[in-house]
């Protein structure tokens, strides 16, 4: 599984740093929603789901956390610990965010508005969906 991390341009000067993000230019989709999580309690694991079509960029704008990505056959752990890096998460990827530092603020840019029907919250259902999609791809190649 390829991990896609964006290194955003920093507009730094003697006053400090500033990052500006524009859809289609810095972010590979139209940004329809922004949300962020903070004050995450010690030992908490968030996420634990996949999305059928949503694409997102995760930026730890303060503090740090880890993200487990799982495409159904491979798992990778990504460290988010700088405000100038963004982790791209495609659809059909199971994600879990954990080990949040007390000062962590995880900002998320999303390609669509909130739709509960886009979530797959059951891991076995996620694996079934991946199998189905792979079978469809193989059938189309025949
Ligand atoms: C994801 C990871 C990275 C809303 O009302 N609107 C929203 O846009 C969102 C994201 C959440 N909510 C409500 C739904 C729940 O009652 O906020 C509550 C907490 O959401 P959730 O448990 O889904 O949060 P996480 O941290 O498990 O997952 C979130 C996103 O939901 C998800 O899309 O990929 O962050």
PDB file of C-alpha atoms and ligand atoms in Angstrom:
ATOM      1  CA  UNK A   1       0.000   0.000   0.000  1.00  0.00           C
ATOM      2  CA  UNK A   2       1.357   3.376  -0.999  1.00  0.00           C
ATOM      3  CA  UNK A   3       1.315   6.029   1.733  1.00  0.00           C
ATOM      4  CA  UNK A   4       0.657   9.482   0.309  1.00  0.00           C
ATOM      5  CA  UNK A   5       1.894  12.320   2.489  1.00  0.00           C
ATOM      6  CA  UNK A   6       1.836  15.908   1.268  1.00  0.00           C
ATOM      7  CA  UNK A   7       4.560  18.320   2.411  1.00  0.00           C
ATOM      8  CA  UNK A   8       2.843  21.705   2.361  1.00  0.00           C
ATOM      9  CA  UNK A   9       4.652  24.876   1.453  1.00  0.00           C
ATOM     10  CA  UNK A  10       5.531  26.894   4.557  1.00  0.00           C
ATOM     11  CA  UNK A  11       5.392  30.654   4.285  1.00  0.00           C
ATOM     12  CA  UNK A  12       7.791  31.382   7.110  1.00  0.00           C
ATOM     13  CA  UNK A  13       9.352  34.658   8.135  1.00  0.00           C
ATOM     14  CA  UNK A  14      10.741  36.151  11.339  1.00  0.00           C
ATOM     15  CA  UNK A  15       7.210  36.169  12.804  1.00  0.00           C
ATOM     16  CA  UNK A  16       6.685  32.425  12.442  1.00  0.00           C
ATOM     17  CA  UNK A  17       5.048  30.006  10.005  1.00  0.00           C
ATOM     18  CA  UNK A  18       1.894  30.070   7.918  1.00  0.00           C
ATOM     19  CA  UNK A  19       0.434  27.383   5.657  1.00  0.00           C
ATOM     20  CA  UNK A  20      -2.281  28.040   3.082  1.00  0.00           C
ATOM     21  CA  UNK A  21      -4.193  25.181   1.455  1.00  0.00           C
ATOM     22  CA  UNK A  22      -6.267  25.506  -1.693  1.00  0.00           C
ATOM     23  CA  UNK A  23      -8.488  22.836  -3.193  1.00  0.00           C
ATOM     24  CA  UNK A  24      -7.176  21.188  -6.371  1.00  0.00           C
ATOM     25  CA  UNK A  25      -3.842  22.992  -5.916  1.00  0.00           C
ATOM     26  CA  UNK A  26      -2.544  21.778  -2.542  1.00  0.00           C
ATOM     27  CA  UNK A  27      -5.397  19.354  -1.847  1.00  0.00           C
ATOM     28  CA  UNK A  28      -6.372  16.816  -4.550  1.00  0.00           C
ATOM     29  CA  UNK A  29     -10.137  17.337  -4.230  1.00  0.00           C
ATOM     30  CA  UNK A  30     -12.795  19.959  -3.652  1.00  0.00           C
ATOM     31  CA  UNK A  31     -12.930  20.621   0.098  1.00  0.00           C
ATOM     32  CA  UNK A  32     -16.546  20.254   1.192  1.00  0.00           C
ATOM     33  CA  UNK A  33     -16.000  19.936   4.947  1.00  0.00           C
ATOM     34  CA  UNK A  34     -13.419  20.658   7.620  1.00  0.00           C
ATOM     35  CA  UNK A  35     -13.467  19.168  11.097  1.00  0.00           C
ATOM     36  CA  UNK A  36     -10.942  18.693  13.860  1.00  0.00           C
ATOM     37  CA  UNK A  37     -10.541  16.665  17.003  1.00  0.00           C
ATOM     38  CA  UNK A  38      -8.732  17.757  20.149  1.00  0.00           C
ATOM     39  CA  UNK A  39      -8.623  16.978  23.848  1.00  0.00           C
ATOM     40  CA  UNK A  40      -8.528  13.278  22.912  1.00  0.00           C
ATOM     41  CA  UNK A  41      -8.253  11.251  26.084  1.00  0.00           C
ATOM     42  CA  UNK A  42      -5.305   9.020  26.873  1.00  0.00           C
ATOM     43  CA  UNK A  43      -5.602   5.491  25.421  1.00  0.00           C
ATOM     44  CA  UNK A  44      -8.444   6.397  23.044  1.00  0.00           C
ATOM     45  CA  UNK A  45      -8.634   4.887  19.539  1.00  0.00           C
ATOM     46  CA  UNK A  46     -10.761   6.821  17.069  1.00  0.00           C
ATOM     47  CA  UNK A  47     -11.873   6.031  13.548  1.00  0.00           C
ATOM     48  CA  UNK A  48     -12.244   2.228  13.300  1.00  0.00           C
ATOM     49  CA  UNK A  49     -14.091   2.477  10.020  1.00  0.00           C
ATOM     50  CA  UNK A  50     -13.627   2.904   6.272  1.00  0.00           C
ATOM     51  CA  UNK A  51     -15.440   5.149   3.822  1.00  0.00           C
ATOM     52  CA  UNK A  52     -17.138   3.982   0.625  1.00  0.00           C
ATOM     53  CA  UNK A  53     -16.270   7.131  -1.323  1.00  0.00           C
ATOM     54  CA  UNK A  54     -14.964   9.889   0.979  1.00  0.00           C
ATOM     55  CA  UNK A  55     -11.379  11.098   0.492  1.00  0.00           C
ATOM     56  CA  UNK A  56      -9.613  13.009   3.225  1.00  0.00           C
ATOM     57  CA  UNK A  57      -6.395  14.727   4.247  1.00  0.00           C
ATOM     58  CA  UNK A  58      -5.375  14.505   7.913  1.00  0.00           C
ATOM     59  CA  UNK A  59      -3.082  17.157   9.391  1.00  0.00           C
ATOM     60  CA  UNK A  60      -1.906  17.118  12.987  1.00  0.00           C
ATOM     61  CA  UNK A  61      -1.723  20.906  13.342  1.00  0.00           C
ATOM     62  CA  UNK A  62      -0.581  20.621  16.964  1.00  0.00           C
ATOM     63  CA  UNK A  63       0.969  17.743  18.916  1.00  0.00           C
ATOM     64  CA  UNK A  64       1.142  14.257  17.433  1.00  0.00           C
ATOM     65  CA  UNK A  65      -0.750  11.042  16.845  1.00  0.00           C
ATOM     66  CA  UNK A  66      -0.488   7.804  14.897  1.00  0.00           C
ATOM     67  CA  UNK A  67      -2.742   6.521  12.131  1.00  0.00           C
ATOM     68  CA  UNK A  68      -3.142   2.884  11.176  1.00  0.00           C
ATOM     69  CA  UNK A  69      -4.142   2.384   7.550  1.00  0.00           C
ATOM     70  CA  UNK A  70      -5.436  -0.957   6.329  1.00  0.00           C
ATOM     71  CA  UNK A  71      -6.413  -1.757   2.730  1.00  0.00           C
ATOM     72  CA  UNK A  72      -7.670  -5.234   3.576  1.00  0.00           C
ATOM     73  CA  UNK A  73      -4.433  -7.013   2.741  1.00  0.00           C
ATOM     74  CA  UNK A  74      -1.767  -4.733   4.204  1.00  0.00           C
ATOM     75  CA  UNK A  75      -1.539  -2.490   7.276  1.00  0.00           C
ATOM     76  CA  UNK A  76       0.750   0.493   7.745  1.00  0.00           C
ATOM     77  CA  UNK A  77       1.297   2.888  10.635  1.00  0.00           C
ATOM     78  CA  UNK A  78       1.872   6.552   9.873  1.00  0.00           C
ATOM     79  CA  UNK A  79       3.186   9.120  12.376  1.00  0.00           C
ATOM     80  CA  UNK A  80       1.640  12.575  12.146  1.00  0.00           C
ATOM     81  CA  UNK A  81       3.771  15.019  14.083  1.00  0.00           C
ATOM     82  CA  UNK A  82       4.214  18.200  12.066  1.00  0.00           C
ATOM     83  CA  UNK A  83       1.684  20.838  10.981  1.00  0.00           C
ATOM     84  CA  UNK A  84       3.190  21.012   7.486  1.00  0.00           C
ATOM     85  CA  UNK A  85       2.427  17.406   6.489  1.00  0.00           C
ATOM     86  CA  UNK A  86      -0.895  15.986   5.379  1.00  0.00           C
ATOM     87  CA  UNK A  87      -1.806  12.313   5.118  1.00  0.00           C
ATOM     88  CA  UNK A  88      -4.092  11.446   2.218  1.00  0.00           C
ATOM     89  CA  UNK A  89      -6.631   8.703   2.943  1.00  0.00           C
ATOM     90  CA  UNK A  90      -8.484   7.300  -0.019  1.00  0.00           C
ATOM     91  CA  UNK A  91     -11.861   5.622   0.094  1.00  0.00           C
ATOM     92  CA  UNK A  92     -11.963   1.894   0.950  1.00  0.00           C
ATOM     93  CA  UNK A  93      -9.217   2.246   3.565  1.00  0.00           C
ATOM     94  CA  UNK A  94      -9.794   1.220   7.183  1.00  0.00           C
ATOM     95  CA  UNK A  95      -8.321   3.839   9.546  1.00  0.00           C
ATOM     96  CA  UNK A  96      -7.601   4.038  13.254  1.00  0.00           C
ATOM     97  CA  UNK A  97      -6.103   7.073  14.992  1.00  0.00           C
ATOM     98  CA  UNK A  98      -4.428   6.588  18.369  1.00  0.00           C
ATOM     99  CA  UNK A  99      -1.593   7.622  20.712  1.00  0.00           C
ATOM    100  CA  UNK A 100      -2.731  11.251  20.657  1.00  0.00           C
ATOM    101  CA  UNK A 101      -0.488  13.579  22.657  1.00  0.00           C
ATOM    102  CA  UNK A 102      -2.455  15.745  25.134  1.00  0.00           C
ATOM    103  CA  UNK A 103      -1.914  18.818  22.910  1.00  0.00           C
ATOM    104  CA  UNK A 104      -2.895  17.040  19.642  1.00  0.00           C
ATOM    105  CA  UNK A 105      -5.272  18.806  17.287  1.00  0.00           C
ATOM    106  CA  UNK A 106      -6.057  16.634  14.271  1.00  0.00           C
ATOM    107  CA  UNK A 107      -7.509  18.655  11.406  1.00  0.00           C
ATOM    108  CA  UNK A 108      -9.321  16.846   8.595  1.00  0.00           C
ATOM    109  CA  UNK A 109     -10.161  18.159   5.117  1.00  0.00           C
ATOM    110  CA  UNK A 110     -12.884  16.071   3.511  1.00  0.00           C
ATOM    111  CA  UNK A 111     -14.135  15.712  -0.054  1.00  0.00           C
ATOM    112  CA  UNK A 112     -17.791  15.537   0.970  1.00  0.00           C
ATOM    113  CA  UNK A 113     -20.263  16.568   3.626  1.00  0.00           C
ATOM    114  CA  UNK A 114     -21.037  14.239   6.527  1.00  0.00           C
ATOM    115  CA  UNK A 115     -22.977  11.184   5.359  1.00  0.00           C
ATOM    116  CA  UNK A 116     -23.453   8.327   7.800  1.00  0.00           C
ATOM    117  CA  UNK A 117     -24.320   5.986   4.881  1.00  0.00           C
ATOM    118  CA  UNK A 118     -20.754   6.394   3.563  1.00  0.00           C
ATOM    119  CA  UNK A 119     -19.270   4.713   6.678  1.00  0.00           C
ATOM    120  CA  UNK A 120     -18.362   1.024   6.937  1.00  0.00           C
ATOM    121  CA  UNK A 121     -18.006   0.435  10.658  1.00  0.00           C
ATOM    122  CA  UNK A 122     -17.828  -3.362  10.681  1.00  0.00           C
ATOM    123  CA  UNK A 123     -14.381  -4.798   9.883  1.00  0.00           C
ATOM    124  CA  UNK A 124     -15.724  -8.037   8.340  1.00  0.00           C
ATOM    125  CA  UNK A 125     -18.076  -6.019   6.155  1.00  0.00           C
ATOM    126  CA  UNK A 126     -15.053  -3.923   5.086  1.00  0.00           C
ATOM    127  CA  UNK A 127     -13.123  -7.086   4.101  1.00  0.00           C
ATOM    128  CA  UNK A 128     -16.143  -8.397   2.165  1.00  0.00           C
ATOM    129  CA  UNK A 129     -16.409  -5.122   0.278  1.00  0.00           C
ATOM    130  CA  UNK A 130     -12.699  -5.222  -0.661  1.00  0.00           C
ATOM    131  CA  UNK A 131     -13.093  -8.826  -1.887  1.00  0.00           C
ATOM    132  CA  UNK A 132     -16.165  -7.892  -3.937  1.00  0.00           C
ATOM    133  CA  UNK A 133     -14.380  -4.903  -5.509  1.00  0.00           C
ATOM    134  CA  UNK A 134     -11.293  -7.012  -6.339  1.00  0.00           C
ATOM    135  CA  UNK A 135     -13.498  -9.694  -7.938  1.00  0.00           C
ATOM    136  CA  UNK A 136     -15.259  -7.021 -10.013  1.00  0.00           C
ATOM    137  CA  UNK A 137     -11.880  -5.628 -11.144  1.00  0.00           C
ATOM    138  CA  UNK A 138     -10.695  -9.132 -12.128  1.00  0.00           C
ATOM    139  CA  UNK A 139     -13.960  -9.832 -14.028  1.00  0.00           C
ATOM    140  CA  UNK A 140     -13.571  -6.556 -15.934  1.00  0.00           C
ATOM    141  CA  UNK A 141     -10.033  -7.523 -16.954  1.00  0.00           C
ATOM    142  CA  UNK A 142     -11.170 -10.846 -18.464  1.00  0.00           C
TER     143      UNK A 142
HETATM  144  C1  LIG B   1     -12.743   9.780   9.687  1.00  0.00           C
HETATM  145  C2  LIG B   1     -11.848  10.035  10.838  1.00  0.00           C
HETATM  146  C3  LIG B   1     -10.460  10.436  10.406  1.00  0.00           C
HETATM  147  C4  LIG B   1     -20.630  14.999  12.701  1.00  0.00           C
HETATM  148  O1  LIG B   1     -21.750  15.320  13.117  1.00  0.00           O
HETATM  149  N1  LIG B   1     -20.136  15.544  11.557  1.00  0.00           N
HETATM  150  C5  LIG B   1     -18.903  15.235  11.072  1.00  0.00           C
HETATM  151  O2  LIG B   1     -18.511  15.788  10.033  1.00  0.00           O
HETATM  152  C6  LIG B   1     -18.114  14.273  11.771  1.00  0.00           C
HETATM  153  C7  LIG B   1     -16.743  13.876  11.270  1.00  0.00           C
HETATM  154  C8  LIG B   1     -18.620  13.718  12.913  1.00  0.00           C
HETATM  155  N2  LIG B   1     -19.853  14.073  13.364  1.00  0.00           N
HETATM  156  C9  LIG B   1     -20.361  13.490  14.604  1.00  0.00           C
HETATM  157  C10 LIG B   1     -20.691  11.999  14.506  1.00  0.00           C
HETATM  158  C11 LIG B   1     -20.365  11.489  15.891  1.00  0.00           C
HETATM  159  O3  LIG B   1     -21.474  11.642  16.722  1.00  0.00           O
HETATM  160  O4  LIG B   1     -19.321  13.583  15.593  1.00  0.00           O
HETATM  161  C12 LIG B   1     -19.263  12.431  16.397  1.00  0.00           C
HETATM  162  C13 LIG B   1     -17.869  11.811  16.382  1.00  0.00           C
HETATM  163  O5  LIG B   1     -17.592  11.303  15.047  1.00  0.00           O
HETATM  164  P1  LIG B   1     -16.834   9.925  14.785  1.00  0.00           P
HETATM  165  O6  LIG B   1     -17.102   8.992  15.894  1.00  0.00           O
HETATM  166  O7  LIG B   1     -17.175   9.464  13.404  1.00  0.00           O
HETATM  167  O8  LIG B   1     -15.298  10.402  14.825  1.00  0.00           O
HETATM  168  P2  LIG B   1     -13.986   9.564  14.487  1.00  0.00           P
HETATM  169  O9  LIG B   1     -12.860  10.317  15.061  1.00  0.00           O
HETATM  170  O10 LIG B   1     -14.122   8.142  14.869  1.00  0.00           O
HETATM  171  O11 LIG B   1     -13.870   9.600  12.881  1.00  0.00           O
HETATM  172  C14 LIG B   1     -13.703  10.819  12.207  1.00  0.00           C
HETATM  173  C15 LIG B   1     -14.620  10.886  10.972  1.00  0.00           C
HETATM  174  O12 LIG B   1     -15.953  10.600  11.349  1.00  0.00           O
HETATM  175  C16 LIG B   1     -14.211   9.917   9.889  1.00  0.00           C
HETATM  176  O13 LIG B   1     -14.847  10.273   8.677  1.00  0.00           O
HETATM  177  O14 LIG B   1     -12.299   9.321   8.655  1.00  0.00           O
HETATM  178  O15 LIG B   1     -12.341  10.987  11.780  1.00  0.00           O
END
